[in-house]
């Protein structure tokens, strides 16, 4: 897939100057008034039309004779939901006595400031504030420029500039987990492993061995026993987290950051929050999507740069653009020791099937239920209420089947959503289990 | 967010622009409504001057004051040309031939203000606003255009009653007006010599 590159700057010549209705009005009324005044001996009529004659001559003499180019530039092409950037418009050359207007068309999820999207050019430049209210990649509204000369006599435009676009990254919901991530096995993370080694979690006090650090010597025990003893620790390790995001469903009205979230809003913001949490703990993370076309494949990574890549990938999601996706490709080659988090509102059967498939491989799977409650709280009609009731019955059956397989299904509630289930998994990890290979 | 290098920080400051909706129509800025009010004031001054110069007319014609308001959505069309043509024709028919009234001077002011306000209104969408700087510039231009009518009025006032001189002066001025109009109306001027 070609790498998406936002268009930050757009420029276009505004074309030739053309006379306006105001100029033609001044010419016609001035000429007709002057002729009538002469023919019919009406000197007062001549007095009345004199300002119109002056306006016509003035407008014509100050007619701009150069081609003007309009340029629009976005202050920032990567935003967070709810953040504001500036759209800077400039016309060159900046001619004196020109009156210009810049218009930004209204598009969904982009708020304009001023709200009319219209700004007057001042000395050939203008600025309009833009606030993106929903994650995703999108074009901002078409920018149009129109200029008029003195007395509104000649005009260029309105001319539409080439489209500009920007990426809006989801604002991760607040999330924190105090429970350890299961199956740590790397070398750089913060999760306590079962192996003794260099770390921060206390293991035991043992006799000194060559190679032990002097600062680990436990002096009270050493003094009491007469031989050197050191404090040993468990090694800190990183874990691998695999996020599987359901892009099949985007249920609910799309109201942006200021309104109620859709199911995909909850899913994407939860994915961002979980990614932020685990990547800040130096864990490795993989993100895969199901049901969205043209989403770049993201490899395993860790750290804040990888978090930025994850958010970029989430912003690239277009819901339900690949409905034939079975998800087999998404779950291919997943680390068997990874913690699999499936984020889904559990409306699309494909996601339920994928969770079953991952669990059947013996992997640690947790389904994070991102179904927004407000969807069913206030149905607009009896038929809608009935439809939701039927759908929720099917959904309950899916959730029940997952739980029967041992896959926990936890509703997304932000901080602490996964604490309980991760502790259970860590406890369960030490127990024997059966898996189909 | 900081403005990019070279941009003024003042660009970030957008004063609150209030707009008005009339039913399901477009939103109108107060600047546009102000321009329309100025155009109405121009027509009102013109009609008042005409009433004084002609010694009164049927009160129903005062309703012409509403024309700029009724046609404000079409300020950039031929509608202002039509109603200003009608107003000038009214002066033509209601005043006596060969006479001169000093009331033509405020009528010229009304005409200049009405024309400028309509032209300014047509230069921006209904929701667009004008800065104070733009307003001052248009006001200055309108004042200069009106002041040009003063010497013409003085000349006309001086020459009124002297039939031969008036005719000659009027013919000269009228011919000049026609020449200027023909010059301005040409649509394809010949190329200038190098």
mmCIF file of C-alpha atoms in Angstrom, chain A residues 21-29 31 33-58 60-61 63 65 73 75-76 84-86 88 90 97-99 101 103 106 113-116 118-120 122-123 125-129 148-152 155, chain B residues 1 3-4 6-7 11-12 14 27 46 75-77 80-81 84-85 88 91-92 95-101 104-105 107-108 111-112 115-116 118-120 122-125 127-131 133-134 137-138 141-142 144-146 148-149 152-153 156 167 170-171 173-174 177-178 180-181 183-186:
data_model
loop_
_atom_site.group_PDB
_atom_site.id
_atom_site.type_symbol
_atom_site.label_atom_id
_atom_site.label_comp_id
_atom_site.label_asym_id
_atom_site.label_seq_id
_atom_site.Cartn_x
_atom_site.Cartn_y
_atom_site.Cartn_z
ATOM 1 C CA UNK A 21 -22.056 43.865 -11.672
ATOM 2 C CA UNK A 22 -21.189 46.852 -9.481
ATOM 3 C CA UNK A 23 -18.751 48.201 -12.080
ATOM 4 C CA UNK A 24 -21.198 47.675 -14.928
ATOM 5 C CA UNK A 25 -23.903 49.361 -12.849
ATOM 6 C CA UNK A 26 -21.720 52.410 -12.275
ATOM 7 C CA UNK A 27 -20.877 52.629 -15.996
ATOM 8 C CA UNK A 28 -24.439 52.194 -17.240
ATOM 9 C CA UNK A 29 -26.106 54.489 -14.719
ATOM 10 C CA UNK A 31 -23.426 57.113 -18.813
ATOM 11 C CA UNK A 33 -27.580 59.725 -16.463
ATOM 12 C CA UNK A 34 -25.042 61.949 -18.181
ATOM 13 C CA UNK A 35 -26.656 61.488 -21.605
ATOM 14 C CA UNK A 36 -30.131 62.078 -20.183
ATOM 15 C CA UNK A 37 -28.923 65.156 -18.355
ATOM 16 C CA UNK A 38 -27.521 66.592 -21.589
ATOM 17 C CA UNK A 39 -30.389 65.670 -23.862
ATOM 18 C CA UNK A 40 -33.196 66.618 -21.471
ATOM 19 C CA UNK A 41 -31.443 69.630 -19.831
ATOM 20 C CA UNK A 42 -31.317 68.129 -16.322
ATOM 21 C CA UNK A 43 -28.198 69.507 -14.605
ATOM 22 C CA UNK A 44 -29.293 68.092 -11.243
ATOM 23 C CA UNK A 45 -29.345 64.608 -12.757
ATOM 24 C CA UNK A 46 -25.771 65.172 -13.837
ATOM 25 C CA UNK A 47 -24.886 66.064 -10.257
ATOM 26 C CA UNK A 48 -26.517 62.864 -8.985
ATOM 27 C CA UNK A 49 -24.664 60.529 -11.351
ATOM 28 C CA UNK A 50 -21.286 62.212 -10.920
ATOM 29 C CA UNK A 51 -20.254 59.909 -8.007
ATOM 30 C CA UNK A 52 -21.167 56.915 -10.154
ATOM 31 C CA UNK A 53 -19.026 58.211 -13.009
ATOM 32 C CA UNK A 54 -16.161 58.765 -10.573
ATOM 33 C CA UNK A 55 -16.603 55.256 -9.166
ATOM 34 C CA UNK A 56 -16.561 53.766 -12.662
ATOM 35 C CA UNK A 57 -13.444 55.662 -13.733
ATOM 36 C CA UNK A 58 -11.714 55.015 -10.391
ATOM 37 C CA UNK A 60 -11.219 51.065 -14.051
ATOM 38 C CA UNK A 61 -8.015 52.991 -13.489
ATOM 39 C CA UNK A 63 -7.839 47.669 -12.145
ATOM 40 C CA UNK A 65 -3.202 43.907 -14.045
ATOM 41 C CA UNK A 73 -0.978 26.105 4.407
ATOM 42 C CA UNK A 75 -0.150 24.734 10.589
ATOM 43 C CA UNK A 76 -0.049 21.077 11.555
ATOM 44 C CA UNK A 84 -6.783 23.112 17.035
ATOM 45 C CA UNK A 85 -4.521 24.121 14.210
ATOM 46 C CA UNK A 86 -4.400 27.120 11.937
ATOM 47 C CA UNK A 88 -2.927 30.232 6.834
ATOM 48 C CA UNK A 90 -1.802 34.191 1.559
ATOM 49 C CA UNK A 97 -6.713 48.342 -1.848
ATOM 50 C CA UNK A 98 -7.843 44.795 -2.525
ATOM 51 C CA UNK A 99 -10.664 43.285 -0.556
ATOM 52 C CA UNK A 101 -12.363 36.760 1.302
ATOM 53 C CA UNK A 103 -13.911 30.544 2.675
ATOM 54 C CA UNK A 106 -17.938 22.804 6.111
ATOM 55 C CA UNK A 113 -13.170 29.426 13.780
ATOM 56 C CA UNK A 114 -14.849 31.755 12.913
ATOM 57 C CA UNK A 115 -17.758 29.361 12.683
ATOM 58 C CA UNK A 116 -18.873 30.707 9.315
ATOM 59 C CA UNK A 118 -15.164 32.996 6.235
ATOM 60 C CA UNK A 119 -12.221 35.282 6.907
ATOM 61 C CA UNK A 120 -11.239 38.542 5.331
ATOM 62 C CA UNK A 122 -5.783 41.552 5.534
ATOM 63 C CA UNK A 123 -2.753 42.703 3.540
ATOM 64 C CA UNK A 125 -3.107 37.104 4.400
ATOM 65 C CA UNK A 126 -5.732 35.503 6.578
ATOM 66 C CA UNK A 127 -5.921 32.770 9.195
ATOM 67 C CA UNK A 128 -8.742 30.432 10.101
ATOM 68 C CA UNK A 129 -8.722 28.097 13.077
ATOM 69 C CA UNK A 148 -12.186 42.348 -5.527
ATOM 70 C CA UNK A 149 -10.446 45.581 -6.487
ATOM 71 C CA UNK A 150 -11.345 49.138 -5.495
ATOM 72 C CA UNK A 151 -15.052 49.907 -5.670
ATOM 73 C CA UNK A 152 -15.673 46.190 -6.174
ATOM 74 C CA UNK A 155 -13.004 40.365 -9.293
ATOM 75 C CA UNK B 1 -0.172 25.798 19.008
ATOM 76 C CA UNK B 3 1.851 30.095 14.670
ATOM 77 C CA UNK B 4 4.418 29.097 12.073
ATOM 78 C CA UNK B 6 6.631 34.476 9.728
ATOM 79 C CA UNK B 7 2.999 34.496 10.754
ATOM 80 C CA UNK B 11 -3.891 35.825 13.304
ATOM 81 C CA UNK B 12 -4.855 33.490 16.098
ATOM 82 C CA UNK B 14 -10.543 35.995 15.947
ATOM 83 C CA UNK B 27 -26.677 33.263 8.012
ATOM 84 C CA UNK B 46 -32.272 59.980 -2.268
ATOM 85 C CA UNK B 75 -26.464 42.338 -4.310
ATOM 86 C CA UNK B 76 -24.047 41.044 -6.934
ATOM 87 C CA UNK B 77 -26.704 40.774 -9.638
ATOM 88 C CA UNK B 80 -29.458 47.061 -7.830
ATOM 89 C CA UNK B 81 -29.017 48.365 -11.385
ATOM 90 C CA UNK B 84 -31.341 52.559 -9.118
ATOM 91 C CA UNK B 85 -32.407 52.972 -12.755
ATOM 92 C CA UNK B 88 -33.061 57.958 -11.404
ATOM 93 C CA UNK B 91 -35.987 62.080 -10.639
ATOM 94 C CA UNK B 92 -36.135 62.483 -14.399
ATOM 95 C CA UNK B 95 -38.521 67.334 -11.748
ATOM 96 C CA UNK B 96 -38.952 69.987 -14.373
ATOM 97 C CA UNK B 97 -36.654 70.191 -17.364
ATOM 98 C CA UNK B 98 -34.084 72.972 -17.255
ATOM 99 C CA UNK B 99 -34.404 73.446 -13.509
ATOM 100 C CA UNK B 100 -31.726 72.857 -10.905
ATOM 101 C CA UNK B 101 -32.250 71.929 -7.281
ATOM 102 C CA UNK B 104 -29.521 66.972 -6.030
ATOM 103 C CA UNK B 105 -26.412 67.175 -3.850
ATOM 104 C CA UNK B 107 -29.348 62.831 -3.612
ATOM 105 C CA UNK B 108 -25.862 62.327 -5.055
ATOM 106 C CA UNK B 111 -26.635 57.478 -4.649
ATOM 107 C CA UNK B 112 -22.926 57.168 -3.809
ATOM 108 C CA UNK B 115 -23.854 52.106 -4.764
ATOM 109 C CA UNK B 116 -20.841 51.636 -2.501
ATOM 110 C CA UNK B 118 -24.238 47.357 -2.436
ATOM 111 C CA UNK B 119 -20.829 46.829 -4.065
ATOM 112 C CA UNK B 120 -19.248 46.103 -0.678
ATOM 113 C CA UNK B 122 -21.545 41.851 -3.096
ATOM 114 C CA UNK B 123 -17.838 41.401 -2.433
ATOM 115 C CA UNK B 124 -18.347 38.963 0.437
ATOM 116 C CA UNK B 125 -20.616 35.992 1.200
ATOM 117 C CA UNK B 127 -21.834 35.334 6.482
ATOM 118 C CA UNK B 128 -18.656 37.288 5.798
ATOM 119 C CA UNK B 129 -17.582 40.247 7.886
ATOM 120 C CA UNK B 130 -15.619 43.340 7.085
ATOM 121 C CA UNK B 131 -12.806 44.653 9.193
ATOM 122 C CA UNK B 133 -9.999 48.947 8.093
ATOM 123 C CA UNK B 134 -12.047 47.859 5.078
ATOM 124 C CA UNK B 137 -11.373 52.550 3.197
ATOM 125 C CA UNK B 138 -14.775 52.251 1.537
ATOM 126 C CA UNK B 141 -13.647 56.311 -1.269
ATOM 127 C CA UNK B 142 -17.357 57.067 -1.026
ATOM 128 C CA UNK B 144 -14.240 61.327 -2.306
ATOM 129 C CA UNK B 145 -16.746 60.216 -4.957
ATOM 130 C CA UNK B 146 -19.432 62.350 -3.336
ATOM 131 C CA UNK B 148 -16.626 65.198 -6.820
ATOM 132 C CA UNK B 149 -20.315 66.019 -7.195
ATOM 133 C CA UNK B 152 -20.444 69.870 -10.615
ATOM 134 C CA UNK B 153 -23.321 71.112 -8.479
ATOM 135 C CA UNK B 156 -24.636 73.760 -12.488
ATOM 136 C CA UNK B 167 -26.566 74.213 -22.816
ATOM 137 C CA UNK B 170 -24.078 70.529 -20.394
ATOM 138 C CA UNK B 171 -23.256 69.372 -23.877
ATOM 139 C CA UNK B 173 -19.970 67.513 -19.868
ATOM 140 C CA UNK B 174 -22.416 65.083 -21.409
ATOM 141 C CA UNK B 177 -19.486 61.365 -20.001
ATOM 142 C CA UNK B 178 -20.431 59.469 -23.132
ATOM 143 C CA UNK B 180 -15.713 57.956 -20.844
ATOM 144 C CA UNK B 181 -18.541 55.442 -20.814
ATOM 145 C CA UNK B 183 -14.033 53.934 -23.271
ATOM 146 C CA UNK B 184 -14.888 51.963 -20.164
ATOM 147 C CA UNK B 185 -17.350 49.686 -21.891
ATOM 148 C CA UNK B 186 -14.862 48.394 -24.436
#
